[in-house]
Coordinates of C-alpha atoms in Angstrom, one line a residue:
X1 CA 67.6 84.6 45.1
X2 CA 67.2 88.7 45.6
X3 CA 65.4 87.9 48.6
X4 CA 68.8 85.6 50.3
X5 CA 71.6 88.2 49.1
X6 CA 69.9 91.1 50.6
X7 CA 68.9 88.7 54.0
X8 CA 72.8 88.2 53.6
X9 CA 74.0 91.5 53.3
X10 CA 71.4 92.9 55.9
X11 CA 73.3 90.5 58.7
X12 CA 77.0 91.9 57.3
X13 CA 75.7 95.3 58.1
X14 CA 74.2 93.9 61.4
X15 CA 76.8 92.3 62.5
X16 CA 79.7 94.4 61.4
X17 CA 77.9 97.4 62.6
X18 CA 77.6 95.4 66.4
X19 CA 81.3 94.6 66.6
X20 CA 82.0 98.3 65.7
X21 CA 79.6 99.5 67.8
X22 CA 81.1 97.1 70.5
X23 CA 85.0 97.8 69.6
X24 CA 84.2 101.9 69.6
X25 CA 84.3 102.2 73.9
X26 CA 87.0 99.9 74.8
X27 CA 89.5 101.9 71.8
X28 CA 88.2 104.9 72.7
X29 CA 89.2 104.9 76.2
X30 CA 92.9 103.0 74.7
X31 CA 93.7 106.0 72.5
X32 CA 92.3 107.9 75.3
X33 CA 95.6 106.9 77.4
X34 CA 97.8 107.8 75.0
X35 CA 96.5 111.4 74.6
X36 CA 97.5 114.5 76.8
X37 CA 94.6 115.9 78.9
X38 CA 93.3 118.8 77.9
X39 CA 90.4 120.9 79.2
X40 CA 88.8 123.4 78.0
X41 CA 86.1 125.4 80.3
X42 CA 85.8 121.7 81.8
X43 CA 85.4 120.2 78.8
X44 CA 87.2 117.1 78.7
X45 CA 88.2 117.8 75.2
X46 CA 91.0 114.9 75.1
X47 CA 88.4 112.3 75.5
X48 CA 86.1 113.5 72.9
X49 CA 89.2 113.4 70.6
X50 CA 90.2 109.9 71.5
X51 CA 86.6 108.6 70.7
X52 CA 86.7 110.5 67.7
X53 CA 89.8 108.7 66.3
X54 CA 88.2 105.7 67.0
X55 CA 85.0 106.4 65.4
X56 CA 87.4 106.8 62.6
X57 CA 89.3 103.9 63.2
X58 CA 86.6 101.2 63.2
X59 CA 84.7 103.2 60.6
X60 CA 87.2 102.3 58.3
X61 CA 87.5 98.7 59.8
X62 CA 84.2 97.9 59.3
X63 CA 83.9 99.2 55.8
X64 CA 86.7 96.9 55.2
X65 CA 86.4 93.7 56.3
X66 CA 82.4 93.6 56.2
X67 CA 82.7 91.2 53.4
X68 CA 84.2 88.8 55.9
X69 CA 82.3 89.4 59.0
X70 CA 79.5 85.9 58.1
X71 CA 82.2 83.7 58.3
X72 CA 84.0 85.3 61.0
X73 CA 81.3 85.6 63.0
X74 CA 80.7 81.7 62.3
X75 CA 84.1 80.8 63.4
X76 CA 83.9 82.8 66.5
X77 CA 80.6 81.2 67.8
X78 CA 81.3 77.9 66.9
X79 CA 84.8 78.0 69.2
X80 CA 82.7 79.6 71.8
X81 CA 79.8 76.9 71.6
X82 CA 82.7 74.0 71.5
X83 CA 84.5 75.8 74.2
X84 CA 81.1 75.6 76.6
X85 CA 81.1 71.6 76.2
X86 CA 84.8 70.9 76.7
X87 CA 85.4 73.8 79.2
X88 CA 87.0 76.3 77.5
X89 CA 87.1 80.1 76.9
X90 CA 83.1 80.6 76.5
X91 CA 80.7 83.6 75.7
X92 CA 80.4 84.4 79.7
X93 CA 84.1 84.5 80.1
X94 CA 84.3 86.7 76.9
X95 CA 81.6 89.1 78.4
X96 CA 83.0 89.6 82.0
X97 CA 86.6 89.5 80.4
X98 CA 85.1 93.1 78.2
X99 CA 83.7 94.1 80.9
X100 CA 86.6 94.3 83.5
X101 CA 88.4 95.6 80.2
X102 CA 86.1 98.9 79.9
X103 CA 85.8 99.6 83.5
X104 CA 89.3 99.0 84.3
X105 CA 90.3 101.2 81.5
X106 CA 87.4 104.0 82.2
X107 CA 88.8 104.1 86.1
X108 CA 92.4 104.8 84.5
X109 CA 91.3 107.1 81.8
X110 CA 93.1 110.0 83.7
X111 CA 96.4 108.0 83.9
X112 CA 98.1 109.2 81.0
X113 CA 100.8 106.7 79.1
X114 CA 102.9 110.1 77.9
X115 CA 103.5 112.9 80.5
X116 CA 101.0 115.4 80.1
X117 CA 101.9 118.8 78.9
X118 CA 102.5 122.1 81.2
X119 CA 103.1 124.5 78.5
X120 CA 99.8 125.9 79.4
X121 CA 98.8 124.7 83.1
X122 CA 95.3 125.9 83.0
X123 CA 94.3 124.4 79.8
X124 CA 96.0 120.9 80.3
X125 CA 95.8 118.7 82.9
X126 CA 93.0 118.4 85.0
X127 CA 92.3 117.8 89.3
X128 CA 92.9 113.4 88.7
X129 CA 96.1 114.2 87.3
X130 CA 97.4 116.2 89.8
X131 CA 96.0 114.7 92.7
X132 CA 97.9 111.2 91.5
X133 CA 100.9 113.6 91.0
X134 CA 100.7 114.9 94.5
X135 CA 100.3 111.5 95.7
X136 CA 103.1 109.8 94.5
X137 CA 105.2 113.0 95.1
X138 CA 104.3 111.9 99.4
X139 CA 104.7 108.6 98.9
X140 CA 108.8 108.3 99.5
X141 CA 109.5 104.5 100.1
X142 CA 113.0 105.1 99.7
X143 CA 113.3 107.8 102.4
X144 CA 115.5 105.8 105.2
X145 CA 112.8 105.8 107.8
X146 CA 110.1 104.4 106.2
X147 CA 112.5 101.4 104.7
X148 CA 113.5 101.0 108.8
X149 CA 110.5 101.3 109.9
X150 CA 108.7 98.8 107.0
X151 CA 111.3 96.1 107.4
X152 CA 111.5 95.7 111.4
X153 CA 107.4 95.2 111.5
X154 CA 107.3 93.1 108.5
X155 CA 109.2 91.1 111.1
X156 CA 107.0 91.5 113.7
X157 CA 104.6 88.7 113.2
X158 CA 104.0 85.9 111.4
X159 CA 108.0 85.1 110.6
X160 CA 107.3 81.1 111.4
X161 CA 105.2 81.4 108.5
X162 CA 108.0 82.5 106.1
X163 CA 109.1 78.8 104.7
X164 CA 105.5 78.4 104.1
X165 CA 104.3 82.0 102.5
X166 CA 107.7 83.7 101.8
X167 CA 106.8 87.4 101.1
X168 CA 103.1 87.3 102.1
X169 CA 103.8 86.6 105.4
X170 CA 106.2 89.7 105.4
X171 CA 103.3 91.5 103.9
X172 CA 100.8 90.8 106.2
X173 CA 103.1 91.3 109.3
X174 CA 103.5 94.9 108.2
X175 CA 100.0 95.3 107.6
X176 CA 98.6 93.6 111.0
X177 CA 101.0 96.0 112.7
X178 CA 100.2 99.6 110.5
X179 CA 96.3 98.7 111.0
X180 CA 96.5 98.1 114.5
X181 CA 97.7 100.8 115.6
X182 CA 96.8 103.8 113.1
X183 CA 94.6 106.0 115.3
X184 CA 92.1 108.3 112.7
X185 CA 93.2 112.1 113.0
X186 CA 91.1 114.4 110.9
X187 CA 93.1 117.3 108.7
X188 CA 92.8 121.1 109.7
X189 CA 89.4 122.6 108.7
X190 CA 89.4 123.4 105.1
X191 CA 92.7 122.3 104.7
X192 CA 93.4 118.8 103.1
X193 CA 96.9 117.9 103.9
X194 CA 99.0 115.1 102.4
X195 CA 101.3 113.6 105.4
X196 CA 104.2 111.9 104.0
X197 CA 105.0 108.6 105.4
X198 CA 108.1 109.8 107.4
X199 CA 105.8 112.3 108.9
X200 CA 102.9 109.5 109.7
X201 CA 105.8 107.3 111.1
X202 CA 107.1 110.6 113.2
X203 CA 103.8 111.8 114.5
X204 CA 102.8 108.2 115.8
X205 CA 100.9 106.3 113.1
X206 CA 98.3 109.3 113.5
X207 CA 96.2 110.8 110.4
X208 CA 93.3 110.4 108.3
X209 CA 92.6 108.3 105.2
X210 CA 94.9 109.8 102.5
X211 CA 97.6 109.4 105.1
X212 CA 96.9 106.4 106.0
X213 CA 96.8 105.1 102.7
X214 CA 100.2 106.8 101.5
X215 CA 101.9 105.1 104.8
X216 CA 100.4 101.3 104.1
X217 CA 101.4 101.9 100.6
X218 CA 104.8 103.3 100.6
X219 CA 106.0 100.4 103.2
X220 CA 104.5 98.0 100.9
X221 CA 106.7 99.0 98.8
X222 CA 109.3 99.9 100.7
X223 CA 109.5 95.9 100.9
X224 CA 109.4 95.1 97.8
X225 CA 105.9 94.7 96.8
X226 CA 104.2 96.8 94.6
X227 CA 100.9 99.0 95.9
X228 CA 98.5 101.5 95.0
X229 CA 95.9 104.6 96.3
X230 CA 92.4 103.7 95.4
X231 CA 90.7 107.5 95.5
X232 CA 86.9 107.0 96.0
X233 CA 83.9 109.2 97.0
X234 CA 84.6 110.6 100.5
X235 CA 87.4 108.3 100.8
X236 CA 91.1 106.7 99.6
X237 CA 92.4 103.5 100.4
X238 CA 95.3 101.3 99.9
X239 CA 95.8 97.9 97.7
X240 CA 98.0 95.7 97.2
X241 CA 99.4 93.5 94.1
X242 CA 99.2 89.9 95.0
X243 CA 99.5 88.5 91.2
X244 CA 97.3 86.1 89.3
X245 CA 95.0 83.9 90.3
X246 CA 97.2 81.1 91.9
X247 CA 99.0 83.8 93.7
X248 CA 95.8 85.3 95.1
X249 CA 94.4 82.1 96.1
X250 CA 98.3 81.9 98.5
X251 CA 97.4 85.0 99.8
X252 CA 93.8 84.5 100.5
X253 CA 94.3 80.7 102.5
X254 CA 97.0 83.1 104.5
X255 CA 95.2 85.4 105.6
X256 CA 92.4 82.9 106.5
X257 CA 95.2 81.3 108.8
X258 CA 97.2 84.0 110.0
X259 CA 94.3 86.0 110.6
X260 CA 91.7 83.4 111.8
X261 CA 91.1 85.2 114.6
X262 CA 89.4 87.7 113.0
X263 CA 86.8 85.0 111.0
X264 CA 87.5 86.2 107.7
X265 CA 84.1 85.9 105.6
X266 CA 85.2 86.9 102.2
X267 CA 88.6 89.1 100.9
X268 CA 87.7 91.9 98.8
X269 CA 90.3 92.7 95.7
X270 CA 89.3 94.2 92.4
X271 CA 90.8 92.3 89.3
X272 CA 91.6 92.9 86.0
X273 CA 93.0 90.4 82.9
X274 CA 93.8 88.2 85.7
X275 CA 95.8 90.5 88.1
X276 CA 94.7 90.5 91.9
X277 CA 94.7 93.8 93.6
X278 CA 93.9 93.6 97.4
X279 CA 92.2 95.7 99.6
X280 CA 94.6 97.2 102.6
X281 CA 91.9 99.7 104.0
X282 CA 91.7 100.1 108.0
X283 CA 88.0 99.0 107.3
X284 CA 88.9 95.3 109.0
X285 CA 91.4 94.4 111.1
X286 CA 92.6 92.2 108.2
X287 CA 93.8 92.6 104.2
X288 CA 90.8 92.1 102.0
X289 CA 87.8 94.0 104.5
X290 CA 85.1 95.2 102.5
X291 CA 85.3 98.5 100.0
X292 CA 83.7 101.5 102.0
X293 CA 82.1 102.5 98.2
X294 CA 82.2 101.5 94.5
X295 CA 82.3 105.2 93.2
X296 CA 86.2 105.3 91.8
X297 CA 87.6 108.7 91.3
X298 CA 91.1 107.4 90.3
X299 CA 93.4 104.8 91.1
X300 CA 97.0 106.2 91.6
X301 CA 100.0 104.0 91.7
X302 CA 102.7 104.5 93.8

């Protein structure tokens, strides 16, 4: 009889020990959001606070509800074995579902819920936060021009589509024109420089990446849609918000059709709790071409 308790109370530990253990990266980087940046001598001493919390936080958790974490447990893996018979929620869904939780939160670690604090600008903040600062600072889509400019070529092409893909088609008249005639124009030596869309629109649809990412997003939204600057190594790129997973599947038999010229393989997107983010890069001459890289340095929205 010794020998059951203590098999029982060595699987509590185990197992509330393995949810806390599991729990402690995804809060982390939650609280993490939630915290101002701060930096000292390039230590990133808001994160290590934020796991710190949580260490506290699930500590306590653990300590408390251990008594129930057998039956729990038992509960949780008997839904998740019925649910793999009669098509449900299953253990795979759980695992990519924590997956795309952790990574989607880690690439917006620097994206701060509360306004970060200025008080002292070389202790907090750091080079993510102001980059996505700058960035959205350039990114006008209420400046006159770009609204002009946005709504006549999301006219352009594509407007027999309309009673059949409302919006998208608007969409990807204004991307087939920006992508077709961007021409790549490097920045002065040295010197990275952040055109603003009027200035992209002014100077001929000429720049580099970071321009032309600002100028696809800000019309984009300039339309109504909503859009974002993916920042990656060497490079930054544009998406854009197509919705869940029936409105992704709209926007992916569009492009197919309106773009069929181009023989679209696959559309590349990045999604997260079911939201469909779309690729708008000039890498393809159509929405959804492949990601240059996987190395995300921060994803800005607009």
């Amino acid at each position: 009889m010794k020998a059951t308790n203590s098999l029982y109370d060595n699987c509590k530990v185990f197992l509330s020990e393995a949810f806390g253990f599991l729990a402690l990266l995804p809060l982390g980087l939650l609280i993490n959001r939630f915290v101002p940046n701060l930096q000292i001598h390039q230590v990133p001493v808001s994160i290590i606070f934020a796991f710190l919390v949580a260490l506290v936080i699930i500590r306590i958790m653990v300590d408390l509800f251990r008594p129930l974490v057998i039956p729990a447990a038992a509960l949780l893996f008997s839904v998740l074995i019925y649910n793999q018979f009669s098509g449900g929620y299953t253990l795979v869904n759980g695992i990519h579902d924590y997956g795309h939780w952790v990574t989607g939160n880690w690439d917006a670690r620097d994206q701060k819920k509360l306004d970060g604090l200025n008080v002292m600008p070389d202790v907090w903040g750091d080079s993510r936060t102001e980059l996505a600062d700058t960035l959205r600072s350039k990114a006008d889509f209420n400046d006159p021009t770009v609204r002009n400019f946005a709504v006549k070529h999301s006219l352009e092409s594509f407007d027999g589509s309309f009673d059949k893909y409302q919006m998208v088609a608007r969409e990807l008249s204004l991307f087939k024109y920006i992508n077709h005639n961007f021409k790549y124009v490097p920045d002065p030596k040295d010197n990275e420089y952040y055109a603003t869309p009027r200035e992209t629109i002014q100077n001929g649809l000429g720049g580099d990446c970071d321009d032309h990412a600002l100028l696809m997003g800000s019309c984009m939204e300039a339309i109504g849609a909503q859009a974002r600057v993916v920042v990656i190594k060497g490079h930054m790129y544009p998406e854009l918000f197509v919705g869940g997973k029936a409105d992704f599947q709209k926007f992916e038999t569009a492009v197919r059709e309106l773009f069929a010229d181009q023989h679209v393989d696959r559309i590349y997107y990045h999604e997260h709790a079911g939201q469909y983010w779309v690729n708008l890069d000039y890498s393809a001459p159509y929405p959804g071409g492949p990601y240059l890289n996987n190395e995300v340095y921060l994803v800005a929205n607009l």
